[in-house]
Coordinates of C-alpha atoms in Angstrom, one line a residue:
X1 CA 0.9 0.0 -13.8
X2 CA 4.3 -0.6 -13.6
X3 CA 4.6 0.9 -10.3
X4 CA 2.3 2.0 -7.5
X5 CA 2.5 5.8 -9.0
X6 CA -1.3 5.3 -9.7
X7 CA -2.6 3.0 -7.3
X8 CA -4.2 5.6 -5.1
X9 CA -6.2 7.4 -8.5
X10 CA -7.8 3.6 -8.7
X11 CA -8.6 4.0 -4.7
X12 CA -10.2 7.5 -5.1
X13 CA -11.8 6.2 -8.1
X14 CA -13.4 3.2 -6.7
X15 CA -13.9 3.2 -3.3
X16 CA -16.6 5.5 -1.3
X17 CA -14.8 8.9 -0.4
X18 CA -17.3 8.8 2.9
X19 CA -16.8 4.7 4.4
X20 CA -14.3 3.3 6.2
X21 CA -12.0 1.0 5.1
X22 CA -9.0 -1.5 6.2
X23 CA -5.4 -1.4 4.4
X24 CA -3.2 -4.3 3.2
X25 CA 0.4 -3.5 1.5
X26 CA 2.4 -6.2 0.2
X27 CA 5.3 -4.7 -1.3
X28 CA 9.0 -5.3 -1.0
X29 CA 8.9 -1.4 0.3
X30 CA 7.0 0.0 2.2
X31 CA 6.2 3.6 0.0
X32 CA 5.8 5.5 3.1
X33 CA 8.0 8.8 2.1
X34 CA 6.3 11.5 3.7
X35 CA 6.3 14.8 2.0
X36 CA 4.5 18.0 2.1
X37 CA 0.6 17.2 1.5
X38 CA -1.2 20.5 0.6
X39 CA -1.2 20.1 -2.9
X40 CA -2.6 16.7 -2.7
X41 CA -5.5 17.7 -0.7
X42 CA -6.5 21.0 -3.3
X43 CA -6.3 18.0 -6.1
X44 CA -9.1 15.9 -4.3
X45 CA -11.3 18.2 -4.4
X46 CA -11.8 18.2 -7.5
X47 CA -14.2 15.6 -9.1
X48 CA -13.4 13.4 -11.1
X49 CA -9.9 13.1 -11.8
X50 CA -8.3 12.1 -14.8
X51 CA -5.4 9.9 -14.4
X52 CA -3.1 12.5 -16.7
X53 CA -4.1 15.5 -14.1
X54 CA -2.8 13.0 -11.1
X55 CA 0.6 11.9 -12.5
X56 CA 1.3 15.5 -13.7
X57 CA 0.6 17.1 -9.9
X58 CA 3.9 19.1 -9.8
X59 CA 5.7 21.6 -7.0
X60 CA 7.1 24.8 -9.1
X61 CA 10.8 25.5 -7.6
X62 CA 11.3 29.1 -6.1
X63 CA 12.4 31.4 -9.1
X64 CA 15.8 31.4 -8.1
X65 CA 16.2 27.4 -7.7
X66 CA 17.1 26.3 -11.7
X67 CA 15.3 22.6 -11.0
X68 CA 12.8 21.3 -13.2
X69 CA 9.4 20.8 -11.3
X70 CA 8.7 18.0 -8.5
X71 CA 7.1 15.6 -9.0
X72 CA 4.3 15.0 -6.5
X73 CA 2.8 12.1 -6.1
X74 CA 5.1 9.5 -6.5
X75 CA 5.5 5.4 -6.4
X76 CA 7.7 6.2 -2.8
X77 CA 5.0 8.5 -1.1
X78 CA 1.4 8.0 -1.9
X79 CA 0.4 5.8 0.8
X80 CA 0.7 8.9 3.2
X81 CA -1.0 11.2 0.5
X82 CA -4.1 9.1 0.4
X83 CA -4.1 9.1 4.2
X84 CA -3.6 12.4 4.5
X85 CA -7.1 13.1 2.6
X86 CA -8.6 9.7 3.4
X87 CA -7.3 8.8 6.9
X88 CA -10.6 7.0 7.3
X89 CA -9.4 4.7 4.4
X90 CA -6.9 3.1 7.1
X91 CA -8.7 2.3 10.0
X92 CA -6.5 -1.0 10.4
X93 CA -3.3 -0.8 8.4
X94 CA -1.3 -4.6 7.6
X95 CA 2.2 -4.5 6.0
X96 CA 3.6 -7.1 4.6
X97 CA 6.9 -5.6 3.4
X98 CA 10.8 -6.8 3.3
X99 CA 11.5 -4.0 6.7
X100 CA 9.7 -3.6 9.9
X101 CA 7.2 -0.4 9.5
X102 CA 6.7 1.2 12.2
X103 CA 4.0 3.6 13.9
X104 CA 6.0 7.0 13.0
X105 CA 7.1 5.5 9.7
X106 CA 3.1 5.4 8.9
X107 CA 2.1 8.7 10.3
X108 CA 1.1 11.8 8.2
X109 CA 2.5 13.8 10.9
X110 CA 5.7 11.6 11.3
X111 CA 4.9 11.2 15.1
X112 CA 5.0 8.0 16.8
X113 CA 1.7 7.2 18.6
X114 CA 1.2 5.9 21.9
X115 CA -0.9 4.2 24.3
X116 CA -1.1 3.2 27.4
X117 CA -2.2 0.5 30.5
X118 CA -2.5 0.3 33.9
X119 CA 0.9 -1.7 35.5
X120 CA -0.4 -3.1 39.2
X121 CA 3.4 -2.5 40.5
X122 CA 4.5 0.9 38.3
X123 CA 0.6 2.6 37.7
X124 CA 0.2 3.9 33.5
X125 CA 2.7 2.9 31.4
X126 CA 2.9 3.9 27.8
X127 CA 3.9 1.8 24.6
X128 CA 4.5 2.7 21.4
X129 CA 1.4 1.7 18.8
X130 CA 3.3 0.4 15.3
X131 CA 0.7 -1.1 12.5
X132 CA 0.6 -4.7 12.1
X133 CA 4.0 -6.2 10.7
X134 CA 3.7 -9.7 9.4
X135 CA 6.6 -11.7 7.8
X136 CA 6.6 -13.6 4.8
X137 CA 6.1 -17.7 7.1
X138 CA 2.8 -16.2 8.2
X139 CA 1.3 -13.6 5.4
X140 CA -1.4 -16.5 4.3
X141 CA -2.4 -17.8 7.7
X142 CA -2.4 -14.1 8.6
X143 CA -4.2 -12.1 5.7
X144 CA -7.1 -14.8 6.8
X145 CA -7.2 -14.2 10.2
X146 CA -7.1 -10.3 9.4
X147 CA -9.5 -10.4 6.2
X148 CA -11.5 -13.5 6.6
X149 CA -12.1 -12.9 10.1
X150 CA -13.1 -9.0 9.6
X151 CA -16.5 -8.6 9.5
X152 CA -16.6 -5.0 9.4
X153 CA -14.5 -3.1 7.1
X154 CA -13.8 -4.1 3.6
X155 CA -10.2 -4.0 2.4
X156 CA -8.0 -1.7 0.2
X157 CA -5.2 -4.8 -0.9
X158 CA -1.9 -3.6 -2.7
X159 CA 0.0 -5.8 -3.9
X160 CA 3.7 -5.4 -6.0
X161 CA 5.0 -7.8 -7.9
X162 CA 8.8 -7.2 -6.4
X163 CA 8.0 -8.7 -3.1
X164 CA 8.4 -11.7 -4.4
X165 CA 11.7 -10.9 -5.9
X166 CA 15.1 -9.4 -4.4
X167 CA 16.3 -7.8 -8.1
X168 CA 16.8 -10.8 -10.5
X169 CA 16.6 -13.1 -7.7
X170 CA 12.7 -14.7 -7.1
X171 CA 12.7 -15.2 -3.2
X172 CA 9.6 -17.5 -3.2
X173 CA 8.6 -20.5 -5.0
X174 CA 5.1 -20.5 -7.0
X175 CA 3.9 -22.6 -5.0
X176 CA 3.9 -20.4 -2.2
X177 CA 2.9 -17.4 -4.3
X178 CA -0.5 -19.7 -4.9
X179 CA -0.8 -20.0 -1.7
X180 CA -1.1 -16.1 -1.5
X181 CA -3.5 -15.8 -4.6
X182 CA -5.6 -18.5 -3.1
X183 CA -6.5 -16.5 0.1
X184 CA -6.9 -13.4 -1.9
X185 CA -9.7 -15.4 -4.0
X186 CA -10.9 -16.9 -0.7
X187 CA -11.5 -13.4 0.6
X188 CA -12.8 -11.6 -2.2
X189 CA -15.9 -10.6 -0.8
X190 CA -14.1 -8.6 1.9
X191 CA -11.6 -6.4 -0.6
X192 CA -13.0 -3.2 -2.0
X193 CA -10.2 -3.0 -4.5
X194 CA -7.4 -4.6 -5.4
X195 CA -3.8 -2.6 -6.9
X196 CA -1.1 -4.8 -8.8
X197 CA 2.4 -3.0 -9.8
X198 CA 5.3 -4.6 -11.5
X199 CA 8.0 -2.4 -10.5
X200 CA 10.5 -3.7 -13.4
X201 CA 13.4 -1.7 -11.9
X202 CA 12.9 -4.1 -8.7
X203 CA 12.5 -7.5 -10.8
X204 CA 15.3 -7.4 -12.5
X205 CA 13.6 -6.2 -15.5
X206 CA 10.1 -6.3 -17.4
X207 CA 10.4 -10.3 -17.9
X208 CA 10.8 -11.3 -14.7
X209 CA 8.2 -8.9 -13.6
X210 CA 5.6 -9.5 -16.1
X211 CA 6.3 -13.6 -15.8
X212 CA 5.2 -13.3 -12.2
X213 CA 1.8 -10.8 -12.7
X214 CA 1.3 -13.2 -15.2
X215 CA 1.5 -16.5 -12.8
X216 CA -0.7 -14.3 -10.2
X217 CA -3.0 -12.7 -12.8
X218 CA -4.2 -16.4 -13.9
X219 CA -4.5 -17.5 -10.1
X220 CA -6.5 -14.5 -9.3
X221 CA -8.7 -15.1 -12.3
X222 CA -8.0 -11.5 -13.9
X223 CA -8.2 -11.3 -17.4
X224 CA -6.1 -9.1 -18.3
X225 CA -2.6 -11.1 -19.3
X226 CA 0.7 -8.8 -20.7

């Protein structure tokens, strides 16, 4: 796809609707716009799903607003969707994106979660609970001591192309993009699924975007090639 419009239609279409599962983005975003989710929740009910009926989900404007339709699932604000209907699907959420996300940021209910401990000098204190953040000198020691050493869960991973780019600019050298596909390969047996988007308009266009899928794509052993 050549965004993460459809990503969660491959989740809902792959994954058991009833297990639990872990949740890895690595995106240059973080596609955690929250919007309203009622719609979403009527469409996932039904079963199956074709991929035209999920793209085309729409909100009609009020008669006197001269808008065309909204668009509702988008590549910005599906994450939340899916977790809206399938909170179970992100027991343990990691993001791997260009911006800190925090605990708020990845709530359906845009509150910021809390816990607490016991301080010997000031009694209970409270802290704020954010998923796991991990930055780019870490992601493949980290997505081994996260995945490899899981032995519960398997993973949702979902991966776009345009983290490894800043617009026409490639941040990372292949070499260290391997180093990413290896440990995706080394953990295969703990990922339920695994999304790729291109996001051209990130990339600097469809060449850069399809020369790295490609140079991932072999190093993941998927077939398909564009």
């Amino acid at each position: 796809m050549d965004n993460h419009l459809a990503a969660g239609w491959c989740w809902y279409n792959t994954l058991d609707r009833r297990k639990e599962y872990n949740f890895c983005h690595i995106d240059q975003h973080d596609d955690l716009a929250n919007d309203k989710h009622d719609i979403v929740k009527d469409l996932f009910e039904e079963t199956p799903i074709s991929l035209e009926r999920y793209i085309s989900l729409h909100y009609e404007q009020p008669s006197k607003v001269v808008m065309p339709p909204v668009k509702a699932i988008r590549w910005d604000n599906y994450i939340l969707h899916m977790k809206s209907v399938f909170p179970h699907w992100f027991m343990k959420e990691v993001y791997v994106c260009h911006d800190f996300v925090s605990g708020k940021k990845s709530s359906v209910t845009n509150t910021q979660p809390y816990d607490s401990y016991y301080d010997l000098d000031n009694g209970w204190q409270e802290y704020p609970v954010h998923p796991i953040n991990i930055n780019c000198y870490d992601l493949s020691q980290i997505l081994e001591e996260h995945i490899g050493n899981n032995e519960g869960r398997l993973w949702i991973v979902n991966l776009d192309v345009d983290y490894f780019l800043n617009n026409k600019v490639q941040l990372f050298t292949e070499t260290y993009i391997e180093s990413i596909c290896t440990q995706i390969v080394k953990e295969k047996a703990k990922i339920a699924v695994l999304t790729i988007a291109l996001s051209p308009d990130c990339c600097g266009g469809w060449e850069n975007a399809i020369r790295v899928y490609n140079y991932i794509a072999e190093r993941l052993f998927i077939e398909m090639r564009l």
